[in-house]
Coordinates of C-alpha atoms in Angstrom, one line a residue:
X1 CA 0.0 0.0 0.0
X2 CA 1.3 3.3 -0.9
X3 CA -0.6 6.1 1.1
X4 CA 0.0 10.2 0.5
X5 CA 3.2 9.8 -1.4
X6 CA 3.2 11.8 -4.5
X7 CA 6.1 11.3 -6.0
X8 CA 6.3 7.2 -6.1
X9 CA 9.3 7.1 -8.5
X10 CA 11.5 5.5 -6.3
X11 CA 8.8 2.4 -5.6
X12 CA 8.2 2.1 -9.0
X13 CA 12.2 1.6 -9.3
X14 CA 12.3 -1.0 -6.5
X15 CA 9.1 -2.9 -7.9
X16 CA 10.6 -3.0 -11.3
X17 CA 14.2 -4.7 -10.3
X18 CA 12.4 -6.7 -7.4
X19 CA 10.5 -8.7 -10.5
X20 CA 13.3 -7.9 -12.7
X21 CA 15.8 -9.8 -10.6
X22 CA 13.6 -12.7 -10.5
X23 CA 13.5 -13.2 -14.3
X24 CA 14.9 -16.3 -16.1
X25 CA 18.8 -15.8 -16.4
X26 CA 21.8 -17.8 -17.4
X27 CA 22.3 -17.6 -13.2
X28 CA 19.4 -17.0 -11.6
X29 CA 16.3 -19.0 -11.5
X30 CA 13.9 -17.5 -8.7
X31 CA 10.6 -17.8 -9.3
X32 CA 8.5 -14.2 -10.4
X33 CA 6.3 -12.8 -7.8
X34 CA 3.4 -10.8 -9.0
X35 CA 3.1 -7.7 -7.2
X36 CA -0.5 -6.0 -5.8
X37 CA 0.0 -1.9 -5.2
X38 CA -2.9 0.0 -3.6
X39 CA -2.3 3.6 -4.2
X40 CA -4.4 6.2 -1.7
X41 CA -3.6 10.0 -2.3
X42 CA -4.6 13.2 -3.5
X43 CA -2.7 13.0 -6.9
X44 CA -4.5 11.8 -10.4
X45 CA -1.5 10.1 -11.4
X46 CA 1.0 7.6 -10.7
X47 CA 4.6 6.8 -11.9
X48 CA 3.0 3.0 -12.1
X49 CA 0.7 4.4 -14.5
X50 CA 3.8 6.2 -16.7
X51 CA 5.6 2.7 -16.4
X52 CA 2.7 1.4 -18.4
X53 CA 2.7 3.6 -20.9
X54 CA 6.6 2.8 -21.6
X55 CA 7.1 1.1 -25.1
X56 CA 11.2 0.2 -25.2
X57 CA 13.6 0.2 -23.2
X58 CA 14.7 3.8 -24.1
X59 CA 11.6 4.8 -22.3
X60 CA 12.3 3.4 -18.9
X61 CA 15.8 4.6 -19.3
X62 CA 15.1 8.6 -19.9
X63 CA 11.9 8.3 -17.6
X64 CA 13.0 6.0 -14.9
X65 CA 16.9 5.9 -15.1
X66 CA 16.4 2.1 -15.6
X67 CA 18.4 0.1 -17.9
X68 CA 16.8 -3.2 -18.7
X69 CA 19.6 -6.2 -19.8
X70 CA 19.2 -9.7 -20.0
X71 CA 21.2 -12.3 -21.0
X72 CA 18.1 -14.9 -22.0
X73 CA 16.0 -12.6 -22.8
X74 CA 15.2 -9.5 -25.0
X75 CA 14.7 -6.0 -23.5
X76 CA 11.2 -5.7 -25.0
X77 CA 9.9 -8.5 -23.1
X78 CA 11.6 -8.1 -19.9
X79 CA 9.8 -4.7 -19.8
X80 CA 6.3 -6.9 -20.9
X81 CA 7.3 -9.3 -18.4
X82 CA 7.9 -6.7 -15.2
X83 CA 4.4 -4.9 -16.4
X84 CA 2.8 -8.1 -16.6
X85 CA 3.1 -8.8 -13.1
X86 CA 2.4 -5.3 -11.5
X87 CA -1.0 -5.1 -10.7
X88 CA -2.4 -1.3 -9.2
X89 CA -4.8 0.4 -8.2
X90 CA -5.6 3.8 -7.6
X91 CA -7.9 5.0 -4.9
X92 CA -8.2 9.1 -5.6
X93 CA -9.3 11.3 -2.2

């Protein structure tokens, strides 16, 4: 649950490289776990939201400061993979 916090960058930063790191790998072989924010504040928008609406990895890069690499798989669906399993929702006060 994220409650009053209006600039929820950082989260979305966390969130994205907790699922990230759990991704197939040459190394690693954790298992993903899907991710449930609740979002309560005043704002109409969320950096979750913006994440979303990111196409390539150039996106995440100049909006988030995120660079995605993998060494199985390609950037384009290790950003479809994180969204996948981020679920949010939004409750506006």
């Amino acid at each position: 649950n994220l409650i009053n916090i209006v600039d929820d960058i950082e989260v979305v930063k966390g969130v994205f490289g907790f699922i990230r790191d759990r991704l197939p790998d040459k190394v690693k072989t954790k298992s993903v776990i899907p991710v449930e924010i609740n979002i309560y504040n005043d704002t109409d928008r969320s950096s979750f939201e913006t994440l979303f609406n990111c196409n390539s990895k150039e996106d995440v890069n100049n909006i988030f400061g995120i660079k995605i690499k993998s060494d199985l798989l390609d950037e384009i669906d290790v950003l479809h993979s994180v969204q996948n399993n981020i679920t949010y929702y939004g409750a506006v006060h």
